Coordinates of C-alpha atoms in Angstrom, one line a residue:
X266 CA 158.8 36.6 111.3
X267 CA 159.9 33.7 113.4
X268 CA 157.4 32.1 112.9
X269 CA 157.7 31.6 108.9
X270 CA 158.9 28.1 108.9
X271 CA 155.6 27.2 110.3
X272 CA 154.2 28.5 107.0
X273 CA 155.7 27.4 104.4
X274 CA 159.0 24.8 104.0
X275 CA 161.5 25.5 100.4
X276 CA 159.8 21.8 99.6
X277 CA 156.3 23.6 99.3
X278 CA 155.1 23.6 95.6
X279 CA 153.6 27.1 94.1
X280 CA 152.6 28.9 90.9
X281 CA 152.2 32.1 89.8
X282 CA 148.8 33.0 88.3
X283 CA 146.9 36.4 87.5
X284 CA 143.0 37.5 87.7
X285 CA 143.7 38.9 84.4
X286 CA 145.8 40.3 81.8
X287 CA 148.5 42.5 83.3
X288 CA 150.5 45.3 81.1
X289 CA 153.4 47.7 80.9
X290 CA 151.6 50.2 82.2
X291 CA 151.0 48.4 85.5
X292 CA 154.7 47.8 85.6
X293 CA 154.9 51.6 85.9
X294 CA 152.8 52.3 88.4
X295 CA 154.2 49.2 90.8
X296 CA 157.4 50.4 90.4
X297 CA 157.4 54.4 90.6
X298 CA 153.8 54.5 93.1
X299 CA 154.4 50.8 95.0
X300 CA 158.1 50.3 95.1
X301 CA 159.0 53.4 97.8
X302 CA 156.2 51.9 100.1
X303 CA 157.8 48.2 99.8
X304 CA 161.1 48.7 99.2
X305 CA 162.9 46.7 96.0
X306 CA 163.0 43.5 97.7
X307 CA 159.2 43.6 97.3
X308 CA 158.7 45.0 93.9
X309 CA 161.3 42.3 92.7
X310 CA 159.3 39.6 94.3
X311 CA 156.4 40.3 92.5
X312 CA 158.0 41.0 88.9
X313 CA 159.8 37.7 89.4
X314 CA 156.3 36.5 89.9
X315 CA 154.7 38.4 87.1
X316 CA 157.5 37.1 84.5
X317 CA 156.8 33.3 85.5
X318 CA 153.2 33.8 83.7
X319 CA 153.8 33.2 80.2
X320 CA 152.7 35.8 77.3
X321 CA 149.4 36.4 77.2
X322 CA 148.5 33.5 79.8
X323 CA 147.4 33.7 83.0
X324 CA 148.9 30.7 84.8
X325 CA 152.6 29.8 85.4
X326 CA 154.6 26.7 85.3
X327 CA 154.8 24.6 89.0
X328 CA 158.3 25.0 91.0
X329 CA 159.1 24.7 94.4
X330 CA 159.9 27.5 96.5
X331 CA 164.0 26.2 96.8
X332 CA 163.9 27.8 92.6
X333 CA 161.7 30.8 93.9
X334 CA 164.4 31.4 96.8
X335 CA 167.6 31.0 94.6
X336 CA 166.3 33.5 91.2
X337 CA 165.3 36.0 93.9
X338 CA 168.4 35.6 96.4
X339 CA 166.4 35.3 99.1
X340 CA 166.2 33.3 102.4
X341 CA 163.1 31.6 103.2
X342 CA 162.3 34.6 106.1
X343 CA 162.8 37.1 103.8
X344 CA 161.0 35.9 101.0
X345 CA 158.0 35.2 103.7
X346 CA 158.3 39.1 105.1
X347 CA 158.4 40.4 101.5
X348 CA 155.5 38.3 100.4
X349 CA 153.3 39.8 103.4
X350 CA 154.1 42.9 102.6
X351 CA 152.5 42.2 99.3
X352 CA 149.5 40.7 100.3
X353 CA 149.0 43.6 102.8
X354 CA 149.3 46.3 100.2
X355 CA 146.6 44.5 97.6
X356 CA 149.3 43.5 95.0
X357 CA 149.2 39.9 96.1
X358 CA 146.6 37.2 97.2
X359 CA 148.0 33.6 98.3
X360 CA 146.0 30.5 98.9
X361 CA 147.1 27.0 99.8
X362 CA 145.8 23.7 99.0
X363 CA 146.5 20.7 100.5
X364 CA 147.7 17.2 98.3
X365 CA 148.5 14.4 100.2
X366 CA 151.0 14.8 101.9
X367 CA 152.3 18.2 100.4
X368 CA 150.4 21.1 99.7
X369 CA 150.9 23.9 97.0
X370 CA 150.2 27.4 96.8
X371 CA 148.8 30.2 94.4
X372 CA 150.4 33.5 94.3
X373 CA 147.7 35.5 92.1
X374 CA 148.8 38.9 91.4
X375 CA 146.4 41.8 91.7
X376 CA 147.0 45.0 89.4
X377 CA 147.9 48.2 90.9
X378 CA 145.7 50.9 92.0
X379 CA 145.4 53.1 88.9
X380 CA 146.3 56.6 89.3
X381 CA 143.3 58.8 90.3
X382 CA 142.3 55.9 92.9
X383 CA 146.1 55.5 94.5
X384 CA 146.4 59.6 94.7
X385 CA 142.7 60.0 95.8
X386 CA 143.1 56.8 98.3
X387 CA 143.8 58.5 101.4
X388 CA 145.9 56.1 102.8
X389 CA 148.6 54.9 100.0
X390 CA 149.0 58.8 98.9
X391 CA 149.6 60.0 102.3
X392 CA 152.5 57.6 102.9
X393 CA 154.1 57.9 99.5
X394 CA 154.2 61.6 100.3
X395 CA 156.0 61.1 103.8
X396 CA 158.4 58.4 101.5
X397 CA 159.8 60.6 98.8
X398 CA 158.9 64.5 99.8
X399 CA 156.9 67.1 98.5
X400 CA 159.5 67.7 95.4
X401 CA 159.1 63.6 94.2
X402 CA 155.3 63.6 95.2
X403 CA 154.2 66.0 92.8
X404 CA 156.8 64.8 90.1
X405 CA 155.1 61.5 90.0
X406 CA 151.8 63.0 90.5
X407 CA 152.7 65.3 87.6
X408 CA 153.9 62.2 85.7
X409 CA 151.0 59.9 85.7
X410 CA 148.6 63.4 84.2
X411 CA 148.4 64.5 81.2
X412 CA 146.4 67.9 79.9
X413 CA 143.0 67.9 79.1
X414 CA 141.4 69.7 76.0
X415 CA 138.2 70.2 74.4
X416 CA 138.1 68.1 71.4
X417 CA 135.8 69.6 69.3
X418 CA 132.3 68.5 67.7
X419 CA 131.9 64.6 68.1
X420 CA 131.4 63.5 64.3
X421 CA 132.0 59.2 65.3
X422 CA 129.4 57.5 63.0
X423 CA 127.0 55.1 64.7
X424 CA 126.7 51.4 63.8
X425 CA 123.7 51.3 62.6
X426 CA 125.0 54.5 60.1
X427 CA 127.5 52.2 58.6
X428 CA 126.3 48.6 58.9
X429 CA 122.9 47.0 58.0
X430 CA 120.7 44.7 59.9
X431 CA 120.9 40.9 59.0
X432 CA 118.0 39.2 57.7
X433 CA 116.5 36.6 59.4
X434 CA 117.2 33.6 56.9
X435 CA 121.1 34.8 57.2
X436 CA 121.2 34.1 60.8
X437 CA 122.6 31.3 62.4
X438 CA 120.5 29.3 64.4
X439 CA 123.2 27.4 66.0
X440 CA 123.7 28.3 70.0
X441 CA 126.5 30.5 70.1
X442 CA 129.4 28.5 72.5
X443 CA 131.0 30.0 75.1
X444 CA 134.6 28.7 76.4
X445 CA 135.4 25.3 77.1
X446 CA 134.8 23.1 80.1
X447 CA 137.5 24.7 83.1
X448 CA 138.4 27.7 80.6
X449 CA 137.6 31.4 80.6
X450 CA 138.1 34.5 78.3
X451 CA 140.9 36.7 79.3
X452 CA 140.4 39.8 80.9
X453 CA 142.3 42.5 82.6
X454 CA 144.1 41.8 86.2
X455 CA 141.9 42.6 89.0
X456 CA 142.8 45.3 91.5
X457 CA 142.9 45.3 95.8
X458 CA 142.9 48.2 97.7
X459 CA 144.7 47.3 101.2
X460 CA 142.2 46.0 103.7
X461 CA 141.6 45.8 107.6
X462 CA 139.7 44.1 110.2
X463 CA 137.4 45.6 112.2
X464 CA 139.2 44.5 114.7
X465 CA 141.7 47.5 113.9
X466 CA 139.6 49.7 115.1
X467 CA 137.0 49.7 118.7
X468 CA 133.3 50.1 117.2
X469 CA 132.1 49.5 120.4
X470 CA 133.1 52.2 122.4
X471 CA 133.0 54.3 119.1
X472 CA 129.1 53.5 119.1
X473 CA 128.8 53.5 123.5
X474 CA 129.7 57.5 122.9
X475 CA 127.6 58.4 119.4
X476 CA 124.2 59.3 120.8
X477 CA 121.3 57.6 118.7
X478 CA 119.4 60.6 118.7
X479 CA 122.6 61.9 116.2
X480 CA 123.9 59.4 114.7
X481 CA 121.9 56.3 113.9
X482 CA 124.3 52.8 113.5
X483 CA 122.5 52.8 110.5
X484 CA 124.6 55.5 109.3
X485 CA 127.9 53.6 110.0
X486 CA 127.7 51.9 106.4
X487 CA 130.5 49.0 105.6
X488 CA 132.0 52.0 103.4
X489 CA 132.0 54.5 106.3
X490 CA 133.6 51.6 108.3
X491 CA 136.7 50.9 106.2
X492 CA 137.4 54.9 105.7
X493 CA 137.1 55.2 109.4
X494 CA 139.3 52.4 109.9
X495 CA 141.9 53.4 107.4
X496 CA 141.7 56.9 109.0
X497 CA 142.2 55.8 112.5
X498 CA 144.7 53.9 111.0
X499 CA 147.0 57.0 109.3
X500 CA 146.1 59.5 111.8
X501 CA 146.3 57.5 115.3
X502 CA 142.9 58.9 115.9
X503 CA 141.4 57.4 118.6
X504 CA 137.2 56.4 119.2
X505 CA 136.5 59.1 121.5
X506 CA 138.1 62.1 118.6
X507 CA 136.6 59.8 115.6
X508 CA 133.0 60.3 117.1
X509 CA 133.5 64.3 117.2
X510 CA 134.4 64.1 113.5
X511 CA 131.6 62.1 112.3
X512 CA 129.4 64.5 113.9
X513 CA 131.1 67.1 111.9
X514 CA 130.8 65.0 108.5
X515 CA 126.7 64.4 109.6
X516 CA 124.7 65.5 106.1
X517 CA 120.6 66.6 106.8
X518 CA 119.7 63.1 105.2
X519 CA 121.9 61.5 108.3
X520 CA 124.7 60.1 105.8
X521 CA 128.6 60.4 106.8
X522 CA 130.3 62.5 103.9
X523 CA 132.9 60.6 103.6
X524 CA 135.2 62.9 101.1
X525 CA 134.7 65.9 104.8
X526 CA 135.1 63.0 107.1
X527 CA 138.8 62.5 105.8
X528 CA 139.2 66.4 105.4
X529 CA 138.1 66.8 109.4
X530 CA 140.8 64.0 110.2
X531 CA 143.1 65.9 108.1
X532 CA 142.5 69.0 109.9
X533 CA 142.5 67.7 113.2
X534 CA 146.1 65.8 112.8
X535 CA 147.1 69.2 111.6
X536 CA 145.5 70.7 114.8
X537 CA 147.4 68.4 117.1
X538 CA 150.9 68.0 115.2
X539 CA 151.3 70.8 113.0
X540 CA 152.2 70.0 109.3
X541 CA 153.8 66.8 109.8
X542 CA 153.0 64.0 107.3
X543 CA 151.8 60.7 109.2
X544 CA 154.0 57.8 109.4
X545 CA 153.5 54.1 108.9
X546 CA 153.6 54.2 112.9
X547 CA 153.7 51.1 114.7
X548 CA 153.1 53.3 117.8
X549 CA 149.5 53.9 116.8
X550 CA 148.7 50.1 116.7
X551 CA 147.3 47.9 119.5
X552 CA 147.9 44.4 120.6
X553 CA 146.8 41.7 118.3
X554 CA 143.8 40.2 119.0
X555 CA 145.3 36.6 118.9
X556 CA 148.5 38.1 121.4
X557 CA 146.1 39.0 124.2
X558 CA 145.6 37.0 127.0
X559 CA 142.6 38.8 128.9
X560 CA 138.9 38.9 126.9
X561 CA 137.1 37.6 129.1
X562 CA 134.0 39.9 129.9
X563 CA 133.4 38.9 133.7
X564 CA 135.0 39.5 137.0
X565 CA 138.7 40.3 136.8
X566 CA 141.2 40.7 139.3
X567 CA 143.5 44.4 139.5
X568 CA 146.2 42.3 137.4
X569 CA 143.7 41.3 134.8
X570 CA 142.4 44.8 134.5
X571 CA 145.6 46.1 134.2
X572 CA 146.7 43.5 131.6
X573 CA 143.7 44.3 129.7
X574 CA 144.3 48.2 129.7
X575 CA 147.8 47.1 128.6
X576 CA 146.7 45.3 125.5
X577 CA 144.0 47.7 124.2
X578 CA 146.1 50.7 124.7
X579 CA 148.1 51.8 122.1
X580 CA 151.7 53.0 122.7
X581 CA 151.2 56.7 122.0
X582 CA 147.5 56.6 124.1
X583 CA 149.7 55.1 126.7
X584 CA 152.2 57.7 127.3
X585 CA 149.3 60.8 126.7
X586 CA 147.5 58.9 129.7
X587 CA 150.5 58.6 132.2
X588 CA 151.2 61.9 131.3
X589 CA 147.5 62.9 132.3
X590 CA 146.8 64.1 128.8
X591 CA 149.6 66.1 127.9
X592 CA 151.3 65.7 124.6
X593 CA 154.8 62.8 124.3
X594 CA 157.8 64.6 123.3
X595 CA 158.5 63.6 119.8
X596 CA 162.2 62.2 121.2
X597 CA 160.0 59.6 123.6
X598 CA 158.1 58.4 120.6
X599 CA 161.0 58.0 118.8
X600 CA 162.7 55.9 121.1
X601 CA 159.7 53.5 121.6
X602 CA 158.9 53.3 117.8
X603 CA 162.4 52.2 116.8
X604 CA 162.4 49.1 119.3
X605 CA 159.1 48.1 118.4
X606 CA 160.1 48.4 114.1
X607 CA 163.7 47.2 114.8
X608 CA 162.8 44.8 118.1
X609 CA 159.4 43.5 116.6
X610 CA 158.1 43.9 119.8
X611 CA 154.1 44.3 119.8
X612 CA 152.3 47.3 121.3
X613 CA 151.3 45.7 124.5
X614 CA 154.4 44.5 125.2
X615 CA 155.7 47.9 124.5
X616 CA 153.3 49.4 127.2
X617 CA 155.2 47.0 129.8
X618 CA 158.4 48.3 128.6
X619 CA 157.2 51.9 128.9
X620 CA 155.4 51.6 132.4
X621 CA 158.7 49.6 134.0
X622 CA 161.6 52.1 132.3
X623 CA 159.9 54.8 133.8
X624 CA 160.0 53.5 137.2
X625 CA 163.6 53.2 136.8
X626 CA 164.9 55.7 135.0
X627 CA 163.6 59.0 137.0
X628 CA 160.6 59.1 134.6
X629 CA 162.9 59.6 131.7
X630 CA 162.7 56.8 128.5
X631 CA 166.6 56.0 128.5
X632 CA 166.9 55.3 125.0
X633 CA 170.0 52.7 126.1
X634 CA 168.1 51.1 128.5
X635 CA 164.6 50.9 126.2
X636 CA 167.0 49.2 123.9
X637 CA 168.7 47.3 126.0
X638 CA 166.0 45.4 127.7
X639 CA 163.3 45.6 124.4
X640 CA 166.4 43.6 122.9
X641 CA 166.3 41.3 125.7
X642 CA 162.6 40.7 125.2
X643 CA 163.2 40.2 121.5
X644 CA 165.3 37.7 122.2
X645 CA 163.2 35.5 124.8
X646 CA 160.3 36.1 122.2
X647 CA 157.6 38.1 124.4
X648 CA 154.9 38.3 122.5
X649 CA 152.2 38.7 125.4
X650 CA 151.8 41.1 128.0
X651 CA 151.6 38.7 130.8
X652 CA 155.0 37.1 129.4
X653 CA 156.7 40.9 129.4
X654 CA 155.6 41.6 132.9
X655 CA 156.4 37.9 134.1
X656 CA 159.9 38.3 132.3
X657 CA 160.1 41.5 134.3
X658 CA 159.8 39.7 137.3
X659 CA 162.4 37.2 137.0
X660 CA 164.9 40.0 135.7
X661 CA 164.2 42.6 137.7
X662 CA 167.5 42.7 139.6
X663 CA 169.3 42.2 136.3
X664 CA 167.4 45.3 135.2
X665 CA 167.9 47.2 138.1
X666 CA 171.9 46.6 137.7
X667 CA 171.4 48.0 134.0
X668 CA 169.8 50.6 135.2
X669 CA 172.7 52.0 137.5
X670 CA 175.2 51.5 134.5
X671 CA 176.3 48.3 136.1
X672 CA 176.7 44.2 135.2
X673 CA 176.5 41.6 137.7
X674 CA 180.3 41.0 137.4
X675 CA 181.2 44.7 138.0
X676 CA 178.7 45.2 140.6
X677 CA 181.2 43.1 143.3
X678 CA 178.0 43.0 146.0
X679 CA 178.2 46.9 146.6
X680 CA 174.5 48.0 147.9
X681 CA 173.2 50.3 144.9
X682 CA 173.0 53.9 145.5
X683 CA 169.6 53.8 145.8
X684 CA 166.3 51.8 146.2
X685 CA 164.0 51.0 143.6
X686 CA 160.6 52.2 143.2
X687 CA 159.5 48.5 142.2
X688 CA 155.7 48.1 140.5
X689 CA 153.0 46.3 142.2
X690 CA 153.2 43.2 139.6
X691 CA 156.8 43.3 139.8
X692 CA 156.3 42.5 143.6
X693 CA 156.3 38.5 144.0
X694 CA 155.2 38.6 147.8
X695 CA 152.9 40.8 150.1
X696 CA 153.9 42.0 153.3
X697 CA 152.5 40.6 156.2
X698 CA 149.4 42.3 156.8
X699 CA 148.2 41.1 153.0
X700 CA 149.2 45.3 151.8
X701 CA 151.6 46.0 148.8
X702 CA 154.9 47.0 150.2
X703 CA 155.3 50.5 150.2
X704 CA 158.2 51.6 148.3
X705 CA 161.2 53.9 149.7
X706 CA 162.2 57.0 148.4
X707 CA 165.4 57.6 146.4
X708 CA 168.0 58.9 148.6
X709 CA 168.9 61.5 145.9
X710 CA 165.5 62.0 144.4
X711 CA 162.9 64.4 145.0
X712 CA 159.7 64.6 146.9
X713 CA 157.7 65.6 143.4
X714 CA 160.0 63.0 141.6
X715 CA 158.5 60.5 144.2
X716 CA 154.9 61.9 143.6
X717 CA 155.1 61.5 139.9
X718 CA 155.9 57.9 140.5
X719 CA 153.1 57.4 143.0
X720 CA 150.7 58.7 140.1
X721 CA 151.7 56.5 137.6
X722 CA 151.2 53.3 140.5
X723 CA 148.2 55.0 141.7
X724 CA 146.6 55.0 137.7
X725 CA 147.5 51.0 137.8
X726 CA 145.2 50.6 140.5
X727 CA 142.7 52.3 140.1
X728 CA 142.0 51.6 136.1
X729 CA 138.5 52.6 134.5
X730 CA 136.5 50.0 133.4
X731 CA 138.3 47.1 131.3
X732 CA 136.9 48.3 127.6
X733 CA 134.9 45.6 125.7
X734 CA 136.0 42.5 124.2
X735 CA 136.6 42.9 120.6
X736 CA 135.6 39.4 119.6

């Protein structure tokens, strides 16, 4: 969040406003469904919000975000992170509007997801149950249900069984008027489900691999689009699995059930992980569009290619394809997962990290040295591939001396121990016959050691195709 001074300044004017009326039982469900997703810095946010509107009105006073920042005893960072956070779970939409030379923004609050949509939402439910446990879950599911009975013969009285028609000389022939000029009647607060871009998700190669003959685009409603998206999304399930399971979810009348498409993704995240719960992961997300620096569709050079597998890859994919398929051990997800929630660092800048640890650390993910130079990266700012590798360049014999358990100071000029396998894009000259240097052998490694290293080069260059530009 860096960047949040760019958005907003303490000076900036706001007020609170609603869609509609909120109530007390919307204050229940933010707290005990919302509050475990967003934590209390969040929920308090958005009750400080909610108590600005006055009783029964549907706009708040104007203050300046300085007030805002002082009643919720928060710094101007924070309050930005917690207000995304909002906004991103549907409890929140903010617009700006620009006055001279100030500007002024609306914080509308949305209502919570009532109960049957939140625990039937596929998303929301899934990670409230990996927040509080199976024991809390079903408490609060338990909480917001009540029995159901048969009540009997319905006796209710119609209108027309109790009142009588008017006759026509007693009605009014005056227009009936509506609300004033810039008014409107009250009405309850509007509800958000979170929502994604498409770009969160590769149609393209979803719909290179679905075989019209099948499945017809046509098929691919908006609807199916989001619930792929959102299960793509919780389950890390990538285009090539997501086209298997809408074949399985296919109905005679070529529709996608969508209720069996999310039970097939269910069952195949139990197939490949057990009886885990999913995660909010930020190893199953890809480079932001607007952090990559390669989507361009024509004719790219090795680096480019590789750069562009970097930034469409996500951090799990990558490690499954440099170990040719085979599943990464929970501990190596782990280790890149918590640099990239406690680093900020963003998935394709992660790749880099993976691809150049490995090289140096006998194939292994050092958690201390993944921690050591992703906090390095943090700290310069990487946010784009090329930046990571060309930051990689400049340090490499920095992060070579970290990776003997060594500083520049303590080093005294001894020769390390042993040479470097160093990446192609590390390299900053060729030899002289225009060829990569080949790289020596550790003197205390091993000839497969050396082989698996040689792979993981050898998948650099030669990559598949460069996948499709999102845009």
């Amino acid at each position: 969040m860096d960047y949040h001074w760019k958005e907003l300044i303490p000076g900036d004017r706001y007020r609170s406003k609603c869609s509609g009326m909120l109530h007390e039982y919307d204050r229940k469900l933010a707290t005990m469904l919302y509050q475990p997703l967003l934590g209390t810095a969040a929920l308090g946010l958005y009750m400080t919000l909610w108590a600005e509107l006055e009783q029964d009105r549907l706009w708040g006073q104007e203050h300046t975000h300085h007030r805002l920042m002082a009643l919720t005893q928060m710094s101007l960072k924070s309050f930005y992170a917690e207000r995304i956070k909002l906004e991103a779970i549907g409890l929140l939409s903010t617009y700006v509007k620009e006055e001279q030379d100030s500007r002024i923004f609306y914080y509308e609050l949305r209502s919570p997801l009532k109960p049957n949509e939140f625990f039937n939402d596929g998303m929301l439910n899934i990670y409230l149950y990996n927040r509080v446990g199976h024991t809390t879950y079903m408490q609060l599911k338990r909480f917001f249900t009540d029995e159901e009975r048969e009540a009997g013969e319905n006796v209710t009285r119609s209108f027309d069984e109790v009142f009588y028609s008017l006759q026509p000389s007693e009605i009014s022939l005056q227009e009936e008027e509506g609300p004033g000029e810039n008014q409107t009647y009250i009405k309850d607060a509007e509800k958000t489900e979170p929502s994604f871009s498409e770009a969160a998700f590769d149609f393209d190669l979803l719909f290179e691999g679905l075989s019209q003959s099948v499945i017809s685009k046509k098929s691919i409603t908006p609807a199916v689009k989001e619930t792929i998206i959102k299960l793509s999304y919780v389950y890390g399930i990538d285009p090539l699995n997501m086209q298997n399971l809408l074949m399985d979810s296919l109905q005679p009348d070529e529709t996608i059930d969508r209720e069996l498409l999310r039970k097939c993704a269910r069952d195949w995240y139990d197939f490949q992980y057990g009886k885990q719960t999913p995660k909010l992961a930020e190893i199953n997300k890809v480079q932001p569009v607007k952090h990559r620096t390669v989507l361009d569709q024509g004719e790219l050079t090795t680096e480019q290619m590789m750069i562009r597998q970097l930034e469409t890859m996500t951090p799990y994919q990558y490690l499954k394809d440099v170990y040719e398929g085979a599943e990464p051990t929970l501990a190596d997800l782990q280790v890149i997962e918590e640099v990239m929630l406690q680093q900020k660092l963003l998935p394709g800048v992660a790749n880099v990290l993976i691809y150049y640890v490995m090289l140096k650390s006998d194939m292994k993910l050092s958690k201390g040295y993944v921690q050591r130079i992703a906090g390095h990266w943090a700290r310069k700012k990487i946010t784009t591939v090329a930046g990571a590798i060309e930051l990689a360049k400049t340090e490499n014999k920095k992060y070579l001396e970290w990776a003997e358990g060594k500083s520049r100071s303590s080093s005294g000029g001894r020769k390390p121990i042993r040479s470097e396998m160093v990446p192609e894009w590390m390299k900053e000259k060729e030899n002289t016959a225009g060829e990569p240097a080949v790289p020596s052998k550790e003197e205390n490694g091993t000839e497969d050691l050396e082989a698996e290293k040689l792979k993981i080069e050898e998948w650099i260059k030669n990559f598949k195709s460069p996948p499709k530009n999102d845009s």
